[in-house]
CSV table of C-alpha atoms in Angstrom, one decimal:
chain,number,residue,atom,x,y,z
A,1,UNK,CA,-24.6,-186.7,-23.2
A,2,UNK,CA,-23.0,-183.9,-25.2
A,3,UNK,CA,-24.8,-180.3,-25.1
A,4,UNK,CA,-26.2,-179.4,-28.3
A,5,UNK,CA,-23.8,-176.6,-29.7
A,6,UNK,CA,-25.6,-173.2,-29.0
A,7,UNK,CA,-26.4,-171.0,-31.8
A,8,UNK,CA,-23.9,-167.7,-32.0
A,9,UNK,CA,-25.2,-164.5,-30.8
A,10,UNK,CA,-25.8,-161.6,-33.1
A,11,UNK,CA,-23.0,-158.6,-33.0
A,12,UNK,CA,-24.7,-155.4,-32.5
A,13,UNK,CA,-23.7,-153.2,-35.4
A,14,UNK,CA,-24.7,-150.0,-33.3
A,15,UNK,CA,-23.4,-148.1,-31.3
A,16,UNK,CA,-19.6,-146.7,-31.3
A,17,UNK,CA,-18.1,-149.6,-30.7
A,18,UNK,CA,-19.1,-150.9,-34.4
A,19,UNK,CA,-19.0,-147.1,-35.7
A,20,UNK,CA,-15.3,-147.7,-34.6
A,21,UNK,CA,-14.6,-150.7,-35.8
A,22,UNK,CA,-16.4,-152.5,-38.9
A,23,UNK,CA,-14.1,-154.3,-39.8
A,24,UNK,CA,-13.0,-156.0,-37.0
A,25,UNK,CA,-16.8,-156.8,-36.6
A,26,UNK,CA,-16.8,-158.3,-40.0
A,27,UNK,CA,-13.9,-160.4,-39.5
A,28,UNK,CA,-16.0,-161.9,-36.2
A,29,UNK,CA,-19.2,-162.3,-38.1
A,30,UNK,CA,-17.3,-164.6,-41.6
A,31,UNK,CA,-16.4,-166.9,-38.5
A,32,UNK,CA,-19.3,-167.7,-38.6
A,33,UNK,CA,-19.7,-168.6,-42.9
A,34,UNK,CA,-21.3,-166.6,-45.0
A,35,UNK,CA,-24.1,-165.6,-43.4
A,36,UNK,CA,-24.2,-164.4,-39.5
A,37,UNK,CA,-26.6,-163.2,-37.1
A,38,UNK,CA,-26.6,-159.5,-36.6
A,39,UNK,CA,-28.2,-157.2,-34.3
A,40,UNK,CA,-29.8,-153.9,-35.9
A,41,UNK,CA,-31.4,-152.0,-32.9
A,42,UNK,CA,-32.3,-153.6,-29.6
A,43,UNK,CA,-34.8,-156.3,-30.2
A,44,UNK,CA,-34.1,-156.0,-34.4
A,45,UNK,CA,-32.2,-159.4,-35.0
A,46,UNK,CA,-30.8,-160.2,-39.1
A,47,UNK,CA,-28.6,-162.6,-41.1
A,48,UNK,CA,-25.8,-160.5,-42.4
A,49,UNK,CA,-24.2,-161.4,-45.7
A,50,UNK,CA,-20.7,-161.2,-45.6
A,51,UNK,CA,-19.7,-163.5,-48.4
A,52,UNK,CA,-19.0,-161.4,-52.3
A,53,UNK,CA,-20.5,-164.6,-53.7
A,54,UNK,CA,-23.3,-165.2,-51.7
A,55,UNK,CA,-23.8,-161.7,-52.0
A,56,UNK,CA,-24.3,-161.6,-55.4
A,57,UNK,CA,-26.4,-164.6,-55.8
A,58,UNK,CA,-29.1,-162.8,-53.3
A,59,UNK,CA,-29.1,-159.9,-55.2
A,60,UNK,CA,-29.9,-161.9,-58.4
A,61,UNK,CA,-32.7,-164.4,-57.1
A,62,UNK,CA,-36.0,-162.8,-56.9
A,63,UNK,CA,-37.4,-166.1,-57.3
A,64,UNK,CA,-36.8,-167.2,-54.2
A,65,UNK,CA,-36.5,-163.7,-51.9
A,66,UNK,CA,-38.6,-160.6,-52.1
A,67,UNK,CA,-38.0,-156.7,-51.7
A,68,UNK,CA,-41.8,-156.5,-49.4
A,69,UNK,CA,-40.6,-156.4,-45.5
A,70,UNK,CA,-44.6,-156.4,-44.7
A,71,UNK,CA,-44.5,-159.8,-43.0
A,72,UNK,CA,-41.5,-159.4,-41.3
A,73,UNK,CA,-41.9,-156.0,-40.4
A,74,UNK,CA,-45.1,-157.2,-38.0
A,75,UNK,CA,-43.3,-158.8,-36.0
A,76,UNK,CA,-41.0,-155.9,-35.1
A,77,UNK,CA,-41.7,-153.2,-32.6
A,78,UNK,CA,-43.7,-150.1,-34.2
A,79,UNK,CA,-41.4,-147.6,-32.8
A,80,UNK,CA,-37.8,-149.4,-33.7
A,81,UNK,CA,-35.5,-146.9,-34.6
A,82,UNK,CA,-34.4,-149.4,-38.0
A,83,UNK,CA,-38.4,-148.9,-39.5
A,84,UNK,CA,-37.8,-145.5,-41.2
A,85,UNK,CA,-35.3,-147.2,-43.2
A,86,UNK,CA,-36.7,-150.8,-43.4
A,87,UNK,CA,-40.3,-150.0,-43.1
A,88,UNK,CA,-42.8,-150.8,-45.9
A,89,UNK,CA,-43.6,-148.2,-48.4
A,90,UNK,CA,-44.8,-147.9,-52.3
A,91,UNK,CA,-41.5,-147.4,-53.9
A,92,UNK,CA,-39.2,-149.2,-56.1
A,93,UNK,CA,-37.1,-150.1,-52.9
A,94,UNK,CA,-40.1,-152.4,-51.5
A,95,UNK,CA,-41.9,-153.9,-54.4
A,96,UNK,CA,-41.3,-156.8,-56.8
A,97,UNK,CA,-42.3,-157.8,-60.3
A,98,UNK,CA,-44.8,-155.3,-62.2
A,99,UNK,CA,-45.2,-152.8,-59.4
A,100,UNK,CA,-41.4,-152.8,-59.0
A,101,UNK,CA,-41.0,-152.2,-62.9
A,102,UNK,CA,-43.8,-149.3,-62.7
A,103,UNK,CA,-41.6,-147.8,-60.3
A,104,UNK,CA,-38.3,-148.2,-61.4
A,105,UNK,CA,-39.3,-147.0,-64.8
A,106,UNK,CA,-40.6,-143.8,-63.3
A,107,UNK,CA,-36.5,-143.2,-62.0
A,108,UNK,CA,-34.9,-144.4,-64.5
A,109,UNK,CA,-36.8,-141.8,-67.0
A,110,UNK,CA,-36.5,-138.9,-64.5
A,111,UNK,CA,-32.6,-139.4,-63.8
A,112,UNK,CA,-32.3,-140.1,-67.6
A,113,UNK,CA,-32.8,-136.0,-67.9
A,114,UNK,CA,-30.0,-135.1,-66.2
A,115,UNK,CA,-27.5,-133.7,-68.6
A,116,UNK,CA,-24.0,-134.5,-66.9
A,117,UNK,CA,-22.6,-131.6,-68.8
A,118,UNK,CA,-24.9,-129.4,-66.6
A,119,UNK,CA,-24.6,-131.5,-63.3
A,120,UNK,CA,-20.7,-131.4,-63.4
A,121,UNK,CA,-21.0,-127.4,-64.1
A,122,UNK,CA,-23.5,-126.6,-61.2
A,123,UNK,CA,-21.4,-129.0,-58.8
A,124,UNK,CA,-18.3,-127.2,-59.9
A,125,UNK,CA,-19.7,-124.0,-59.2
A,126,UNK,CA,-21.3,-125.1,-55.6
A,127,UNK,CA,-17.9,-126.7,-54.7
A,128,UNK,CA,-16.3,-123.3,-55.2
A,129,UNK,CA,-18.9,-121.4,-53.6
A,130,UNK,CA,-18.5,-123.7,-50.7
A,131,UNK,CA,-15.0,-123.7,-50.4
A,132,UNK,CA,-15.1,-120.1,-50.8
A,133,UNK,CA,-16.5,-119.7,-47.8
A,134,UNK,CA,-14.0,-120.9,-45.8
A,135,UNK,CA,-11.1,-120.7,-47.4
A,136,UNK,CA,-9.6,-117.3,-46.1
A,137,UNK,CA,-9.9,-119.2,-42.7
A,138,UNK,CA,-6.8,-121.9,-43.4
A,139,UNK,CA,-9.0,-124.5,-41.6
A,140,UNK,CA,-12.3,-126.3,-42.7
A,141,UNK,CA,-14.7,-129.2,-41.8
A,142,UNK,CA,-15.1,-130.9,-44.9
A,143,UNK,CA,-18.1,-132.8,-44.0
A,144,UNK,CA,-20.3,-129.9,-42.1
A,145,UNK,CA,-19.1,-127.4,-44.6
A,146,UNK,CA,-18.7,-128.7,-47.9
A,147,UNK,CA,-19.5,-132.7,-47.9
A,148,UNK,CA,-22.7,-132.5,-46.5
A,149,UNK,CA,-24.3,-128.9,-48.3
A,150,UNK,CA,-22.8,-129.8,-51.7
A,151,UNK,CA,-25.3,-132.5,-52.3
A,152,UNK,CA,-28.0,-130.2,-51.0
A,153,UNK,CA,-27.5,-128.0,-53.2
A,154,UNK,CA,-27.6,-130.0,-56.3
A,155,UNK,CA,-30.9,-131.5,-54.8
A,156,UNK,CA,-32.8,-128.1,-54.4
A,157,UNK,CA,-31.7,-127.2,-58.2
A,158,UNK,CA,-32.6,-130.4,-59.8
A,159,UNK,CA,-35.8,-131.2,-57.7
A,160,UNK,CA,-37.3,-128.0,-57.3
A,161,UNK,CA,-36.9,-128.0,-53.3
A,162,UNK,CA,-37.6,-124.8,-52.0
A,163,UNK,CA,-34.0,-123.7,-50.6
A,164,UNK,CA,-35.4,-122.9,-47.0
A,165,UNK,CA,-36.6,-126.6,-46.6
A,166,UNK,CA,-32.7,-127.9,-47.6
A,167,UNK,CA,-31.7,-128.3,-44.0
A,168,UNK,CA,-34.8,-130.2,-43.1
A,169,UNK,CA,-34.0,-132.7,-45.7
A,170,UNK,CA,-30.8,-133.2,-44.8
A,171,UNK,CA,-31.7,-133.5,-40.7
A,172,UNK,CA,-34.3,-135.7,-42.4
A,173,UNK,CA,-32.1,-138.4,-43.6
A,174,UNK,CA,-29.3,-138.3,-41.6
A,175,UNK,CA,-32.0,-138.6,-38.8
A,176,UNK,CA,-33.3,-141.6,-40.2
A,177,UNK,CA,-30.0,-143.4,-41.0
A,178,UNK,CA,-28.4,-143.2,-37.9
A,179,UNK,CA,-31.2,-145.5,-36.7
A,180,UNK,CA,-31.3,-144.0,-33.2
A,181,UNK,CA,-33.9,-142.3,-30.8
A,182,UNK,CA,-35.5,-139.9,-33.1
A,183,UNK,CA,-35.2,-141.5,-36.4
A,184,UNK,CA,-39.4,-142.2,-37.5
A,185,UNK,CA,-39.6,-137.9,-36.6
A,186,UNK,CA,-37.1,-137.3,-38.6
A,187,UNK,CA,-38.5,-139.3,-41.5
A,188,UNK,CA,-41.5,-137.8,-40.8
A,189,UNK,CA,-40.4,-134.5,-41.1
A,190,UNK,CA,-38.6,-135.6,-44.5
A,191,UNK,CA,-41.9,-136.8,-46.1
A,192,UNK,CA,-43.8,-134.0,-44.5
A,193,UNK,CA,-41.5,-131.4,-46.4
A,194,UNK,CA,-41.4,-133.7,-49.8
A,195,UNK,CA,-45.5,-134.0,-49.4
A,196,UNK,CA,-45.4,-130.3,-49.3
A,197,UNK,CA,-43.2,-129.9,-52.8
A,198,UNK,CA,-45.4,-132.3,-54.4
A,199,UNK,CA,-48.9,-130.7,-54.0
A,200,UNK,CA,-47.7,-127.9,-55.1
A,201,UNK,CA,-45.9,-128.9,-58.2
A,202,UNK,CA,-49.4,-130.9,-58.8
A,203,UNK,CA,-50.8,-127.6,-58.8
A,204,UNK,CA,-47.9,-125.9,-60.3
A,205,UNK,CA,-45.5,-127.9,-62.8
A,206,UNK,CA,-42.7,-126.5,-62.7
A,207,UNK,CA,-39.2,-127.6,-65.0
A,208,UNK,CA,-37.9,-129.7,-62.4
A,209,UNK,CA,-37.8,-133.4,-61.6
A,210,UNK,CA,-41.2,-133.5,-58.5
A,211,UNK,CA,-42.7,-132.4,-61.9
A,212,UNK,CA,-41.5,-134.7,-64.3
A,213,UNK,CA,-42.8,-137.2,-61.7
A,214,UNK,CA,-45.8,-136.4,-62.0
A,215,UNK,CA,-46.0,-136.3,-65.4
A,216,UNK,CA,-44.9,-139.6,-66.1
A,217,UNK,CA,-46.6,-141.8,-68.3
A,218,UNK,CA,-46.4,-144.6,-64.9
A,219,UNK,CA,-49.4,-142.0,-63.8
A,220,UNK,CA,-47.8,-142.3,-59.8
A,221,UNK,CA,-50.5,-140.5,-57.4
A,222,UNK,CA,-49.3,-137.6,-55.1
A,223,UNK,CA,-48.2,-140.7,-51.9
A,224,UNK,CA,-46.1,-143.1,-54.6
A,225,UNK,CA,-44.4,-139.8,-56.4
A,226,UNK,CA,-44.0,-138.7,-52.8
A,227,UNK,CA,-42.4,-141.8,-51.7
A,228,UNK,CA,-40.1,-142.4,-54.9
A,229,UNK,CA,-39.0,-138.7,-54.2
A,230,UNK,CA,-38.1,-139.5,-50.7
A,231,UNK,CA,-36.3,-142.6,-51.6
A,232,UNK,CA,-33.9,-140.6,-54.4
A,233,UNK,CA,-33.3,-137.8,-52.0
A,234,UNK,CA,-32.4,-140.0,-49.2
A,235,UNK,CA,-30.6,-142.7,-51.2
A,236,UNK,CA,-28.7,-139.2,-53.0
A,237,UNK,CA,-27.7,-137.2,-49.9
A,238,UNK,CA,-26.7,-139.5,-47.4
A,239,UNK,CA,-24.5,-141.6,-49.5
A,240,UNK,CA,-23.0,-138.9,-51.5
A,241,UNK,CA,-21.5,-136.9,-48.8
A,242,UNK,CA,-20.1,-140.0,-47.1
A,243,UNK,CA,-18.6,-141.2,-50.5
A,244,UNK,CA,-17.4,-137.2,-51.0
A,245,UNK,CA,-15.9,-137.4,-46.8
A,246,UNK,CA,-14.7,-140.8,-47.4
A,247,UNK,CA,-12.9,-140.2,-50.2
A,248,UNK,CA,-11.0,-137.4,-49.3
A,249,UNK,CA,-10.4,-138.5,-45.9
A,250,UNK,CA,-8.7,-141.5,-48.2
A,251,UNK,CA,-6.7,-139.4,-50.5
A,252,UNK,CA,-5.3,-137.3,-47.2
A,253,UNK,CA,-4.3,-140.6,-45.6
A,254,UNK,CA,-2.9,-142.9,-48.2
A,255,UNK,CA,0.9,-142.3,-48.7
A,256,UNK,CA,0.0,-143.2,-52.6
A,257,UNK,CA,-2.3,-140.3,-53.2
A,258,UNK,CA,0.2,-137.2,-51.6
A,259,UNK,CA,1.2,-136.1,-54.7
A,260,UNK,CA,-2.5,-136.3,-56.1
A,261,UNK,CA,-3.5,-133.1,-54.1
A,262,UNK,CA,-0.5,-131.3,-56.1
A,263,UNK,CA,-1.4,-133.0,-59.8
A,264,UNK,CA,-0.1,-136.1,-58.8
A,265,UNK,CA,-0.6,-139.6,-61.1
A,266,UNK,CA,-3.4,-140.6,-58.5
A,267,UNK,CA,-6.8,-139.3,-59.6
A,268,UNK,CA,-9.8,-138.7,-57.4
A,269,UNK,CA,-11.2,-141.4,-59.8
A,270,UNK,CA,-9.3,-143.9,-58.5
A,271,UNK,CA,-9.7,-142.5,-55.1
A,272,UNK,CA,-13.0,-143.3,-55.0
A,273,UNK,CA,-13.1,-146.5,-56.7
A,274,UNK,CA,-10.8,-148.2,-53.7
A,275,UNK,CA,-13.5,-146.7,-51.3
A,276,UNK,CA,-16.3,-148.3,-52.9
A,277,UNK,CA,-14.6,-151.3,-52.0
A,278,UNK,CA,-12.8,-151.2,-49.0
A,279,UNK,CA,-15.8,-148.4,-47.3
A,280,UNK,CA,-18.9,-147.9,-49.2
A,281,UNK,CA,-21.1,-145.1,-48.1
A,282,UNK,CA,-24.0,-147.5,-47.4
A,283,UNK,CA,-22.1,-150.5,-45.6
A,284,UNK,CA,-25.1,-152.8,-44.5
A,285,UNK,CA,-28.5,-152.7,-46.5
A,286,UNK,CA,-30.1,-154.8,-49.4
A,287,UNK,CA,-32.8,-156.2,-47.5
A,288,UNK,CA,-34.4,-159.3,-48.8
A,289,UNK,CA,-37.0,-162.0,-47.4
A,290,UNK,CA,-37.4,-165.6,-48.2
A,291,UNK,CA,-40.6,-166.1,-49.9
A,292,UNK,CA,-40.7,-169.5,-48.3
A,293,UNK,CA,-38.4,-171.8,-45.9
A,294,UNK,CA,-35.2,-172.5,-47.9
A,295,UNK,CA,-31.8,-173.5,-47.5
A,296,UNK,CA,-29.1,-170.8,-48.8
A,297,UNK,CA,-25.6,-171.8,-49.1
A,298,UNK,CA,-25.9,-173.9,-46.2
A,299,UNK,CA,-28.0,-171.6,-43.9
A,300,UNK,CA,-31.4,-172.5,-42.8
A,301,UNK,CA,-34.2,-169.6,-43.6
A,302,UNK,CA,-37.3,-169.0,-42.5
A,303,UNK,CA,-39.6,-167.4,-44.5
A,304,UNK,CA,-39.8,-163.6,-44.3
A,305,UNK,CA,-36.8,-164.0,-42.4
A,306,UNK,CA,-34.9,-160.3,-42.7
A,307,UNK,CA,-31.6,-160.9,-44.3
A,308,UNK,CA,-29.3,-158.0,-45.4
A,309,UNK,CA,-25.8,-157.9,-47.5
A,310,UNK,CA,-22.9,-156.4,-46.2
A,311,UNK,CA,-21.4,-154.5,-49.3
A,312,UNK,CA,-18.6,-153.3,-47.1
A,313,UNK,CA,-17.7,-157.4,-45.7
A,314,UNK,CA,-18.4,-158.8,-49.1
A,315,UNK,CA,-16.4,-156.6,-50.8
A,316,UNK,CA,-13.3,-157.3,-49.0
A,317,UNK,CA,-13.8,-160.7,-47.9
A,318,UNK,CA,-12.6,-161.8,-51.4
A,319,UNK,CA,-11.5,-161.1,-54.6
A,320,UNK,CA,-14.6,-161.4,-56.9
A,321,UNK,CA,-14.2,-164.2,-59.5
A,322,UNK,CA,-15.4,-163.9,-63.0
A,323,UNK,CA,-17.8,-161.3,-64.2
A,324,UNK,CA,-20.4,-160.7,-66.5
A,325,UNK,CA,-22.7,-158.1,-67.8
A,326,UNK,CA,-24.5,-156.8,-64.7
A,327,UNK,CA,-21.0,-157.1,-62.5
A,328,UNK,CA,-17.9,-156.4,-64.6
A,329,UNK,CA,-15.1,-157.5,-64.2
A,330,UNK,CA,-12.1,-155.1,-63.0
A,331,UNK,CA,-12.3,-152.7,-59.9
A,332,UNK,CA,-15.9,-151.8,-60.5
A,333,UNK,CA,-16.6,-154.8,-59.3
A,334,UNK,CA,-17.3,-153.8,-56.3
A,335,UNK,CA,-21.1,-154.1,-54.7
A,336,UNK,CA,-21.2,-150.9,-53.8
A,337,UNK,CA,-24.2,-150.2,-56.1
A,338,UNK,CA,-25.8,-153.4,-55.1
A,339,UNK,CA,-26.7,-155.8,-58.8
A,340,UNK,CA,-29.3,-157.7,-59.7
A,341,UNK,CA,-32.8,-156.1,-60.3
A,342,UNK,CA,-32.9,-153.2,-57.5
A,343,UNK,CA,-29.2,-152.5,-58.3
A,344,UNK,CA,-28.7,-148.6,-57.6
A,345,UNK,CA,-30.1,-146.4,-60.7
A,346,UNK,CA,-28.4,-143.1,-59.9
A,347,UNK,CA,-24.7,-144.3,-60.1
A,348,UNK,CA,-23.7,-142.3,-62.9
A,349,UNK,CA,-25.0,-138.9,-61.4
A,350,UNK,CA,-23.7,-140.5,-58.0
A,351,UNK,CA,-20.2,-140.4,-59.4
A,352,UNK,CA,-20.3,-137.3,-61.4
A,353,UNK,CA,-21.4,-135.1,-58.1
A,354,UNK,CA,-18.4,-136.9,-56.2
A,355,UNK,CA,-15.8,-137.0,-58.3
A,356,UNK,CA,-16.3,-133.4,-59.5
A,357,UNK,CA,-16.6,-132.3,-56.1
A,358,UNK,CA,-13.2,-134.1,-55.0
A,359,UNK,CA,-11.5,-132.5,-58.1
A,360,UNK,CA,-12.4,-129.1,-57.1
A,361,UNK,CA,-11.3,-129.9,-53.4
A,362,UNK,CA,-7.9,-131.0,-54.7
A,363,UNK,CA,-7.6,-128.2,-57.0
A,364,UNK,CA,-8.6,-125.3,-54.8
A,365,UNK,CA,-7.0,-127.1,-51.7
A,366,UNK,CA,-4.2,-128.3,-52.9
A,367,UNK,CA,-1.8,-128.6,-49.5
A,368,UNK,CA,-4.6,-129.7,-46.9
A,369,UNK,CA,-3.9,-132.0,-44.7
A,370,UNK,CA,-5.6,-133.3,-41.6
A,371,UNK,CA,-5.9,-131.1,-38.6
A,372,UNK,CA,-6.2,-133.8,-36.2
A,373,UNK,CA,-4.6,-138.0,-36.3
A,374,UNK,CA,-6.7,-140.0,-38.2
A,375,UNK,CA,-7.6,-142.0,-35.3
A,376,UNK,CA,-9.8,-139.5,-33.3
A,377,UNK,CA,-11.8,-138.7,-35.9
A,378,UNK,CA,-15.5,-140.1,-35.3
A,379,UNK,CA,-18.0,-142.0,-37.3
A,380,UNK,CA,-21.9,-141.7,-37.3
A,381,UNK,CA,-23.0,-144.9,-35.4
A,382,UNK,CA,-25.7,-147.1,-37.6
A,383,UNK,CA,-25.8,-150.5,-38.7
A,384,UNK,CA,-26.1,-149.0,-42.3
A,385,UNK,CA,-23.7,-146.0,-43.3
A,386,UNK,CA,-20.0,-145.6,-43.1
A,387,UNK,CA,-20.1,-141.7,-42.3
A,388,UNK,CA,-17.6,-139.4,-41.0
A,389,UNK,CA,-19.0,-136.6,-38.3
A,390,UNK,CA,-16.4,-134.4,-39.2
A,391,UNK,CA,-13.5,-134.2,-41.7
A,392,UNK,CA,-11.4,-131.1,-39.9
A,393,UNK,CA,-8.2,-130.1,-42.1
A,394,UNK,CA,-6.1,-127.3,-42.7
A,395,UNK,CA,-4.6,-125.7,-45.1
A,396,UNK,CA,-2.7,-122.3,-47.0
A,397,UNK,CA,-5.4,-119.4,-46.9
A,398,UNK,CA,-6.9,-118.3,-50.1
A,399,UNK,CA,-7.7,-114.7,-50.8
A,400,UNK,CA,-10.9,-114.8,-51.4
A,401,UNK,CA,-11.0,-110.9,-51.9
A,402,UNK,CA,-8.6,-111.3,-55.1
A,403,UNK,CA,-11.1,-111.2,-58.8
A,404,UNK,CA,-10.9,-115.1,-59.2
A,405,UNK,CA,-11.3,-115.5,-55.1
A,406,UNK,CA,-8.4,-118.0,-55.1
A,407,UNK,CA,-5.2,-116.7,-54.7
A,408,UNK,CA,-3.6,-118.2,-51.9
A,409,UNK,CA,-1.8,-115.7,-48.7
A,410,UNK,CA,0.4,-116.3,-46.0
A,411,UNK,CA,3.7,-117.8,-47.6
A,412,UNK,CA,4.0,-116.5,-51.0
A,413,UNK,CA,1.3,-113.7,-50.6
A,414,UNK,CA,0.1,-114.2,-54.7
A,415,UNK,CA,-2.6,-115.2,-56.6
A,416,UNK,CA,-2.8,-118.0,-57.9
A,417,UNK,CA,-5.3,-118.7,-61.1
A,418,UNK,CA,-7.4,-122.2,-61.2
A,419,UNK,CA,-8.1,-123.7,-64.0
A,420,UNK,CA,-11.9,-124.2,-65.1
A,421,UNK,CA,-14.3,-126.5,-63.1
A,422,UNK,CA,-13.7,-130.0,-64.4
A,423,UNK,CA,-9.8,-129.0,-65.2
């Protein structure tokens, strides 16, 4: 009698072997069709989407899958490093139908009073600050000291985060993302500092966005403002400097994009379009849960079952087919922003902050280059985030004692003038 064939066995995405290698991991799971089991954390097993129109059809159907993860989440391990990610909590992220719309209206409103003019001035004026600091040097990590604090700083402005808390914020996230030993403190510590801004500003509205929150007509109490403030901040920092690292680490690697850092026809636009495709900053997330058994192009599901889209696999598995309203056609077709109802509601300011912050690093730094080959640089392990560690280049010293703190030494010993931030 012929042995039933045995079901595959899920590939771990982490650790450094997958850190290293994502791709090649993809290419092992679509084997499999388009759906394959995945590991997330020892004893955290998933179906992993790897298929751009499969992907896009889970996205869409909240008939049949919901955002909760209560009933799968019980049967996971209280202390898995995947739950401060995962894990159940009152925000738009988790919820369905009116309590998702209650939420997400709460957002939408609060990033709707962003003024871009302002956004892309203050980021312009960070970026310089940042690179300012190092600049004089001729060397730089582009993640620790520009990539990862530009963000920060746009977060403490906007949200009224007290400045000497920024650093916990950022431990916070990156602590919870990286889905390893430490990750529920680290959210912990997150939520404890964002509980802190938001009993105050209930005390004392300020003009920031905790306080708009508040003041919402969705009436939010202090846990759910709490909570959506945790989930902007994390789903803002995290992703932002690993689109900014990404990106640049793209343009100083692609043949195409050499004369870019000069003026060249290759915008930072561009740049981070093809990275959205070929490596978003969140690679592996879009949990969803069968709301009852089902079949799903051809995969059998349980009910509560955790399955999760690979925007990184789908995007390049295939060229996407048609378009319509919610995914258009072209190259921002990408799923980088997810689609469907819980698709991402900050990608306008998203894009602004990076794209700014890359045009002030290709203006100011116009000759760096990568201090070390492009294949010893090392990536965060996580089965969500495609994130640099570090981003080390070099470059032509600025004199940053000159009026304009940007005229270049060394070589031709002048000052240079740049033009204004956006130019």
């Amino acid at each position: 009698m012929t042995p039933l064939p045995q079901p595959p066995q899920p590939l771990a995405l982490y650790g450094p072997a997958f850190a290293a290698d994502p791709h090649g991991h993809y290419r092992r799971l679509r084997e499999h069709g388009p759906l394959a089991p995945v590991r997330l954390a020892p004893g955290v097993d998933a179906l992993l989407v790897t298929d751009y129109q499969a992907a896009v059809d889970l996205l869409r159907d909240s008939d049949t899958f919901s955002k909760d993860p209560r009933a799968w989440q019980a049967t996971v391990p209280a202390d898995s490093p995947v739950l401060p990610v995962l894990g159940h909590r009152p925000t738009a992220l988790f919820s369905d139908g009116p309590e998702h719309a209650r939420y997400r209206e709460a957002i939408n409103d609060t990033l709707a009073l962003i003024e871009p003019h302002l956004l892309r001035a203050e980021v312009a004026k960070v970026a310089q600050q940042l690179i300012g600091e190092f600049a004089a040097t001729g060397s730089g990590d582009l993640i620790a000291q520009y990539a990862r604090r530009l963000p920060l700083h746009v977060f403490v402005t906007w949200f009224g985060v007290d400045p000497a808390d920024g650093e916990r914020i950022v431990d916070g996230i990156s602590g919870m993302m990286n889905s390893a030993q430490g990750a529920a403190a680290a959210y912990a510590d997150l939520v404890a500092v964002v509980t802190r801004l938001v009993a105050d500003r209930r005390a004392r509205p300020r003009n920031d966005l905790a306080s708009y929150f508040l003041a919402h007509p969705a009436r939010l109490d202090n846990d759910e403002t709490v909570r959506q403030l945790t989930l902007l901040l994390s789903a803002g920092h995290d992703p932002s400097t690993n689109l900014i690292g990404n990106t640049i680490l793209h343009m100083l690697t692609d043949r195409r994009y050499a004369g870019s850092l000069h003026g060249g026809a290759m915008t930072a636009h561009e740049a981070i379009n093809e990275v959205l495709w070929q490596e978003p900053p969140i690679a592996n997330l879009a949990a969803h849960y069968p709301r009852h058994d089902t079949e799903f192009h051809g995969v059998r599901l349980r009910a509560g079952q955790l399955v999760m889209v690979s925007f990184a696999a789908a995007n390049t598995q295939s060229a996407p087919g048609g378009a319509d309203q919610d995914l258009p056609s072209g190259g921002s077709a990408h799923l980088a922003w997810s689609a469907g109802p819980h698709r991402c509601p900050a990608r306008q300011p998203a894009l602004l902050i990076a794209m700014t912050a890359i045009e002030q690093f290709t203006s100011l730094l116009c000759d760096a280059e990568l201090a070390v080959p492009a294949g010893e640089l090392l990536w965060r392990p996580g089965p969500f985030h495609r994130a640099l560690v570090h981003l080390p280049v070099r470059f032509t010293p600025l004199d940053t004692t000159s009026p304009a703190g940007t005229g270049r030494v060394g070589a031709h010993e002048t000052a240079e003038p740049v033009g204004s931030p956006g130019s």
